[in-house]
PDB file of C-alpha atoms and ligand atoms in Angstrom:
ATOM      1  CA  UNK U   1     202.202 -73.457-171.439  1.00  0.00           C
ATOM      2  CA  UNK U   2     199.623 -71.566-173.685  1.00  0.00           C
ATOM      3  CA  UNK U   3     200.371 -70.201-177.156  1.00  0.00           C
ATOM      4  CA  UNK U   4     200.097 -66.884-177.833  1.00  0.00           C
ATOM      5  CA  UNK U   5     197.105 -68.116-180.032  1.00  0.00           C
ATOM      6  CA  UNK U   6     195.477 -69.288-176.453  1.00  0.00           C
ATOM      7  CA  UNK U   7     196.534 -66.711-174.802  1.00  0.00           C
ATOM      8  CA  UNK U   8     194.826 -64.211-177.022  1.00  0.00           C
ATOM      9  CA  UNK U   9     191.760 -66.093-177.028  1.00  0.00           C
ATOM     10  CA  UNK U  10     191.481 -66.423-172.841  1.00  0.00           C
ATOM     11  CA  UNK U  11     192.766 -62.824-171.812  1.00  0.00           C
ATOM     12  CA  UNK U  12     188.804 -61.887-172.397  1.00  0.00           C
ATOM     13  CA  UNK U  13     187.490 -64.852-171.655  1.00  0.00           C
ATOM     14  CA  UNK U  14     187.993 -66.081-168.388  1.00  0.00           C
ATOM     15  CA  UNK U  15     185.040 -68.584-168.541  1.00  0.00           C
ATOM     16  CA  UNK U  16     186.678 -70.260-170.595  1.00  0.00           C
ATOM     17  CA  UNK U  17     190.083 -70.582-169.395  1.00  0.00           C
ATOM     18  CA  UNK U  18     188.339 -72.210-165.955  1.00  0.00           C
ATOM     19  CA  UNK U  19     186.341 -74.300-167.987  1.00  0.00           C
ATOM     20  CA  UNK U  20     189.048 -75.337-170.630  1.00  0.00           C
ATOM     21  CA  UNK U  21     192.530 -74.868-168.500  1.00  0.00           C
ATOM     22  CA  UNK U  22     191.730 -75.026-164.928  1.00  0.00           C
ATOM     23  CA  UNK U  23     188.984 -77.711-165.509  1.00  0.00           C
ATOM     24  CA  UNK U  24     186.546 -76.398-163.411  1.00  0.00           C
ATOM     25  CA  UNK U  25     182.688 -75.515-163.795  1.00  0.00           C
ATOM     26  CA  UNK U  26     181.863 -72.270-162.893  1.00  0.00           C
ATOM     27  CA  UNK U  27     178.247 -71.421-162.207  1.00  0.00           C
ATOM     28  CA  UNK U  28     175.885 -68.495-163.250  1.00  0.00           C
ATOM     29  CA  UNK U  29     177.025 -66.307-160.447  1.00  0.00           C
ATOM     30  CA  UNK U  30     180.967 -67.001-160.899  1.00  0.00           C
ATOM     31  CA  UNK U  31     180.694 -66.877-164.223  1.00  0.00           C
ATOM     32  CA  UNK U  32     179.204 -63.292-163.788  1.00  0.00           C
ATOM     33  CA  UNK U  33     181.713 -62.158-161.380  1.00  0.00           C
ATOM     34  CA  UNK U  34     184.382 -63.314-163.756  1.00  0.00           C
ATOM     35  CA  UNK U  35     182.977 -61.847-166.686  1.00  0.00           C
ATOM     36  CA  UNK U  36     182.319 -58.254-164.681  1.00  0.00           C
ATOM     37  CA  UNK U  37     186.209 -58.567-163.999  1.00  0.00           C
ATOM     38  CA  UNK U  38     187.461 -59.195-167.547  1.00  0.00           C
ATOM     39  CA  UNK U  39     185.377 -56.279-168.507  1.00  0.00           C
ATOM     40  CA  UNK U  40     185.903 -53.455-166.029  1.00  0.00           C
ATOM     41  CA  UNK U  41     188.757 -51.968-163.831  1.00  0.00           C
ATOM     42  CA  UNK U  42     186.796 -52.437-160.793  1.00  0.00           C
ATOM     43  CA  UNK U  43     184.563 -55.103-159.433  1.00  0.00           C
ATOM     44  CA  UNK U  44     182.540 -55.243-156.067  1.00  0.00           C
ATOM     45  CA  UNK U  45     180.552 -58.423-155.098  1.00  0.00           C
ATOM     46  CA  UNK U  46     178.146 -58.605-152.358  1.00  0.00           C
ATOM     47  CA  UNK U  47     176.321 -61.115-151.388  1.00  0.00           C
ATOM     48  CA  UNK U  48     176.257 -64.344-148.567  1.00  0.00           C
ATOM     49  CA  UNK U  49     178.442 -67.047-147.925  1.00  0.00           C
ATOM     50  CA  UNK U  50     179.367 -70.258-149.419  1.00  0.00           C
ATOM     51  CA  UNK U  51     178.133 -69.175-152.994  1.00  0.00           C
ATOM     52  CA  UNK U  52     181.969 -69.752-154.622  1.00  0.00           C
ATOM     53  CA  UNK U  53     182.845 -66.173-154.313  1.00  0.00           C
ATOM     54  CA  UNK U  54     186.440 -66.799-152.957  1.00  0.00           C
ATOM     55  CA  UNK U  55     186.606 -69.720-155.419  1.00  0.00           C
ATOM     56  CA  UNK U  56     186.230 -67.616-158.177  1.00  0.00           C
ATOM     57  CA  UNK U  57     188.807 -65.123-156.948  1.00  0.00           C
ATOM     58  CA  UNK U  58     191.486 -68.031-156.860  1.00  0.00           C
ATOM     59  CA  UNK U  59     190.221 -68.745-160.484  1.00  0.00           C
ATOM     60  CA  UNK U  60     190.618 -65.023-161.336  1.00  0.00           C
ATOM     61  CA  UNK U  61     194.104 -64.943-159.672  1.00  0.00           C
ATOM     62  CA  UNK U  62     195.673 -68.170-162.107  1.00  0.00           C
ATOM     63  CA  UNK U  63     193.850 -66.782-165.117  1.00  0.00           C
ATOM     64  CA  UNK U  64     195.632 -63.631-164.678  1.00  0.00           C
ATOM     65  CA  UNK U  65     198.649 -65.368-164.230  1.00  0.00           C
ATOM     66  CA  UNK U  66     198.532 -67.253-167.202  1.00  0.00           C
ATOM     67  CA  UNK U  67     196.819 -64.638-169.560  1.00  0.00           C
ATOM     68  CA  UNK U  68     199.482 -61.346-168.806  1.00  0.00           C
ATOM     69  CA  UNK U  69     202.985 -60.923-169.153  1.00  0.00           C
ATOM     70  CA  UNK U  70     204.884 -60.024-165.817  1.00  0.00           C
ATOM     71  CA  UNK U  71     201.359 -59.591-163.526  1.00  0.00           C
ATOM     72  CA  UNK U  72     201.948 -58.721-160.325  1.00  0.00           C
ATOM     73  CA  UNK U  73     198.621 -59.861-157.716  1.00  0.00           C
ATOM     74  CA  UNK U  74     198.875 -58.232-154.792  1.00  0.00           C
ATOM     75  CA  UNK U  75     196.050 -60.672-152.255  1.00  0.00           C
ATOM     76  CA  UNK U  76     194.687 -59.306-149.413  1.00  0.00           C
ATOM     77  CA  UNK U  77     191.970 -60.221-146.848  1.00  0.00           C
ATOM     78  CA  UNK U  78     190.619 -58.628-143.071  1.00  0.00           C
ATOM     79  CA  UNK U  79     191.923 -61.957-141.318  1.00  0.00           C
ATOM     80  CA  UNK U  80     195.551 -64.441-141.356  1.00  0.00           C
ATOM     81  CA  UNK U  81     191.701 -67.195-141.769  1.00  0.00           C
ATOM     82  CA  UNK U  82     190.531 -65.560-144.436  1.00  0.00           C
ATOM     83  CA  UNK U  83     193.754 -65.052-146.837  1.00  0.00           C
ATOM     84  CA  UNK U  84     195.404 -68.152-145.767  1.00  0.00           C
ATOM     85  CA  UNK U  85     193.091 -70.920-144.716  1.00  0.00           C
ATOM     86  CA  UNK U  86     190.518 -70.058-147.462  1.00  0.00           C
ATOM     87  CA  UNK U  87     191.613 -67.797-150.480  1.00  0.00           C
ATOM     88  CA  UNK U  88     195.068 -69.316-150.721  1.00  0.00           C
ATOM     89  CA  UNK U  89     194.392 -72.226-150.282  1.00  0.00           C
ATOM     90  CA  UNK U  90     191.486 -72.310-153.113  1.00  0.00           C
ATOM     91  CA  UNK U  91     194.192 -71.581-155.359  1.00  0.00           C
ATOM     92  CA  UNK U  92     196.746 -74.611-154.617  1.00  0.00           C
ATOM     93  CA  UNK U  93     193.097 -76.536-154.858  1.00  0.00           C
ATOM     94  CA  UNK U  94     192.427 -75.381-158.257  1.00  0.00           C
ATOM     95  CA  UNK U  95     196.546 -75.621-159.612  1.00  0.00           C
ATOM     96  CA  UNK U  96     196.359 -79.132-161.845  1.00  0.00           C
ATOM     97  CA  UNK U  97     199.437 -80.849-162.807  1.00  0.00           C
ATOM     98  CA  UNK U  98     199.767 -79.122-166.051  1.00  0.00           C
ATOM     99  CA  UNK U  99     199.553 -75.013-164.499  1.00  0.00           C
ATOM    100  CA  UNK U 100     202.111 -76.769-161.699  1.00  0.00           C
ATOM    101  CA  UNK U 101     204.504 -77.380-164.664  1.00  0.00           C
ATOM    102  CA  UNK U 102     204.914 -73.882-165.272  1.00  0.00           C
ATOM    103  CA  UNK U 103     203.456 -72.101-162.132  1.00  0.00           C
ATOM    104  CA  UNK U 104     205.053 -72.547-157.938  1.00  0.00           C
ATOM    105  CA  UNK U 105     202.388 -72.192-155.059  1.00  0.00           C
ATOM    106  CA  UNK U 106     204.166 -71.781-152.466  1.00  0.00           C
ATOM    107  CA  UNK U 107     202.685 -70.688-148.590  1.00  0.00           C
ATOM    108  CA  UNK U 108     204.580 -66.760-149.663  1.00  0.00           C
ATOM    109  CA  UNK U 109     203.721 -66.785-153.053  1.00  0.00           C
ATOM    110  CA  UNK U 110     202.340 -67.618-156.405  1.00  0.00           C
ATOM    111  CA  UNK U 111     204.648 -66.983-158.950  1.00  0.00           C
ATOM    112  CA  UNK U 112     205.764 -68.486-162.613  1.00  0.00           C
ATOM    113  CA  UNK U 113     208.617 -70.444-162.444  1.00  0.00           C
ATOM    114  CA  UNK U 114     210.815 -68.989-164.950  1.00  0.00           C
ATOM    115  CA  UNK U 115     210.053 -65.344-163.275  1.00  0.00           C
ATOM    116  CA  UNK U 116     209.901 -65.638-159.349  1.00  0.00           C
ATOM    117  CA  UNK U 117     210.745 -61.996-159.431  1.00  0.00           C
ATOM    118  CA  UNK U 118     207.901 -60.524-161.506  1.00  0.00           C
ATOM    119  CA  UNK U 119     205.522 -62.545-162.287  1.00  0.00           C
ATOM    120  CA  UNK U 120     203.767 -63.659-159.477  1.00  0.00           C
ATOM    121  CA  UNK U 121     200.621 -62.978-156.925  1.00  0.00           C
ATOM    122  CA  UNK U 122     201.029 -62.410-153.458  1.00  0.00           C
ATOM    123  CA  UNK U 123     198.806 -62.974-149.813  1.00  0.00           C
ATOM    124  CA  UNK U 124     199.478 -59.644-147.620  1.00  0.00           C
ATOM    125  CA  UNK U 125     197.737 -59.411-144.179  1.00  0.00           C
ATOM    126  CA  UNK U 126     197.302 -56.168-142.702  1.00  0.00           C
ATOM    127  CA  UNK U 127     194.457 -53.720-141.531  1.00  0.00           C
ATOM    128  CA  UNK U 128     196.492 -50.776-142.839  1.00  0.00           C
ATOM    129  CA  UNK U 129     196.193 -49.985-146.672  1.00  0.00           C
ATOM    130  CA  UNK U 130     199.388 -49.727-147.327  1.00  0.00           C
ATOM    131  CA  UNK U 131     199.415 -53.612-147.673  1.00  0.00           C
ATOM    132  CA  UNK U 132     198.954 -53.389-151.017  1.00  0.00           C
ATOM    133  CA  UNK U 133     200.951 -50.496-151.926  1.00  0.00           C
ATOM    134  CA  UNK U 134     204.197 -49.802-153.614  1.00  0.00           C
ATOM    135  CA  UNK U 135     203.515 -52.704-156.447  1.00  0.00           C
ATOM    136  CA  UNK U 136     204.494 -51.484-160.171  1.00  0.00           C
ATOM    137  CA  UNK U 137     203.642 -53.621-163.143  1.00  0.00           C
ATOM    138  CA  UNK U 138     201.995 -52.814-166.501  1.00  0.00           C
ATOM    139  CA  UNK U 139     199.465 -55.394-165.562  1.00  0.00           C
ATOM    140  CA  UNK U 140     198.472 -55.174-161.717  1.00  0.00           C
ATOM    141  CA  UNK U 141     195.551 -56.931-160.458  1.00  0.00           C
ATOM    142  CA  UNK U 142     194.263 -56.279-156.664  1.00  0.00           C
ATOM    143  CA  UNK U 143     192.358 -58.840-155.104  1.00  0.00           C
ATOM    144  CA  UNK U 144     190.558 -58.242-151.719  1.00  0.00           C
ATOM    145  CA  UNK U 145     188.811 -61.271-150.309  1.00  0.00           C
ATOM    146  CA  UNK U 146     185.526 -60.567-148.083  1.00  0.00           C
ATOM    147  CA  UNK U 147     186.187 -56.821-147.712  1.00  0.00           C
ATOM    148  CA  UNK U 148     184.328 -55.703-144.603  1.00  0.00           C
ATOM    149  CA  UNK U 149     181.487 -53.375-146.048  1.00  0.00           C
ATOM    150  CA  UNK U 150     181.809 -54.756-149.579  1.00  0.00           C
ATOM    151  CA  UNK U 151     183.591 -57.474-151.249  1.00  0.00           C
ATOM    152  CA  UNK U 152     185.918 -56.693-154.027  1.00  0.00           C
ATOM    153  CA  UNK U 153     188.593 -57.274-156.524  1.00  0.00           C
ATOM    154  CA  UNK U 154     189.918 -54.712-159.013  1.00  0.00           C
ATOM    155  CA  UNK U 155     191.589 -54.869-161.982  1.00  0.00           C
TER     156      UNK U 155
HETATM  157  N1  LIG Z   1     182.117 -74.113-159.349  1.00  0.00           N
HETATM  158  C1  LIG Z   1     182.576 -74.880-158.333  1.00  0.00           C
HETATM  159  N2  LIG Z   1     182.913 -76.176-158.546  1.00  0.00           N
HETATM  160  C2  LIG Z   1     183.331 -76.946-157.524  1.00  0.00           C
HETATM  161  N3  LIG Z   1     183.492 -76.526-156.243  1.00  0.00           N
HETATM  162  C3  LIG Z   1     183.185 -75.238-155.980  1.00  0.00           C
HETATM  163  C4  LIG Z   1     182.722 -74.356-156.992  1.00  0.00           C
HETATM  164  N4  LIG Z   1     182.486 -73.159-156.432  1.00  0.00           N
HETATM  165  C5  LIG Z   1     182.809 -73.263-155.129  1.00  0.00           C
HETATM  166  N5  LIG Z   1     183.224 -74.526-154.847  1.00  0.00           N
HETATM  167  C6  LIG Z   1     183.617 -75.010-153.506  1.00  0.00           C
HETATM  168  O1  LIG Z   1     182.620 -74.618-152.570  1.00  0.00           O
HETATM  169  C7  LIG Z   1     183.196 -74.197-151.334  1.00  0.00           C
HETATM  170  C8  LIG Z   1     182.703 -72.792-150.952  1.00  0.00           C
HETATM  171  O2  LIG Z   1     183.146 -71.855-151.912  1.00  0.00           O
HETATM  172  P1  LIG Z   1     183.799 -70.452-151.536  1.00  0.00           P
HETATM  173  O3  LIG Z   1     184.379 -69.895-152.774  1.00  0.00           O
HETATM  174  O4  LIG Z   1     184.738 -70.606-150.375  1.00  0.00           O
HETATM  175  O5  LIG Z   1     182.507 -69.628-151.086  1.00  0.00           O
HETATM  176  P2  LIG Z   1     182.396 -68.112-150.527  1.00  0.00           P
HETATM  177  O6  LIG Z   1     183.735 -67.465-150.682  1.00  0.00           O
HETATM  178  O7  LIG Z   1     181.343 -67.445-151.361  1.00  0.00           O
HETATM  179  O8  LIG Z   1     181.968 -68.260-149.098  1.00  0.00           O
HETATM  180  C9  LIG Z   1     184.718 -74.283-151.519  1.00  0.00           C
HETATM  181  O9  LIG Z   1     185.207 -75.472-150.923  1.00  0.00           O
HETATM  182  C10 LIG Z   1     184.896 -74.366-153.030  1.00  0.00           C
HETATM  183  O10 LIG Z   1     186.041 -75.097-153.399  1.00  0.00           O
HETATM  184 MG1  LIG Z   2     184.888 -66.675-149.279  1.00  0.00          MG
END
């Protein structure tokens, strides 16, 4: 789907894969939140509702998907609502016809189509932490939707 070329280019610049792949506008805030991600293992986001913060998390998620070899995503969120209804959901919003060529959203699982195995992201509910335990890949990227203190996603 992307050359290496592109891929180079977008690994650090997830602005610009919503903008240019996804087709999407983020604004100053998302485009902060994605930036902060590119740039540092760990990101925490607090603020109020409704300002795109899951939005941008379901950008994160396919940009990671399309910018690493063999990611694994491990999803999370406190409620079956949250993870479900909202963040995964947001991504099968977000998936145009071109990332469906390559990539499957499925209710279970996001995953490249020519890898179901290893390259994908996945929702897990559960209030224990070992939800998203016991996931090995070179390129791992957690992503916790409306934590309950703070709101996060690592990389
Ligand atoms: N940059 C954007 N362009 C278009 N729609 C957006 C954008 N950011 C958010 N939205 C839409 O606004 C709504 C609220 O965003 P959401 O990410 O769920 O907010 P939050 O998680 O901060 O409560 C969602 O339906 C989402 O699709
Ligand atoms: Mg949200």
């Amino acid at each position: 789907m992307l050359t290496t070329e592109a891929i180079l280019y977008y690994k650090d610049r997830p602005v610009e894969f919503v903008q240019d792949i996804i087709k999407a506008i983020p604004d100053e805030n998302q485009s902060d939140i994605l930036n902060r991600v590119a740039k540092n293992r760990m990101t925490s986001i607090r603020s109020g509702h409704g300002i795109g913060k899951s939005t941008a998390l379901s950008w994160l998620i396919i940009w990671f998907m399309c910018t690493r070899p063999f990611p694994k995503i491990p999803c999370t969120a406190p409620t079956k609502h949250q993870l479900y209804d909202i963040l995964w959901a947001e991504i099968a919003k977000w998936l145009n016809p071109t990332l469906r060529t390559e990539i499957e959203w499925t209710q279970e699982k996001l995953y490249m189509k020519a890898y179901p195995e290893n390259w994908f992201a996945v929702p897990r509910t559960a209030t224990l932490p070992d939800a998203l335990q016991g996931f090995h890949a070179d390129h791992l990227l957690y992503i916790i939707d409306e934590a309950s203190r703070s709101k996060r996603c690592s990389i």
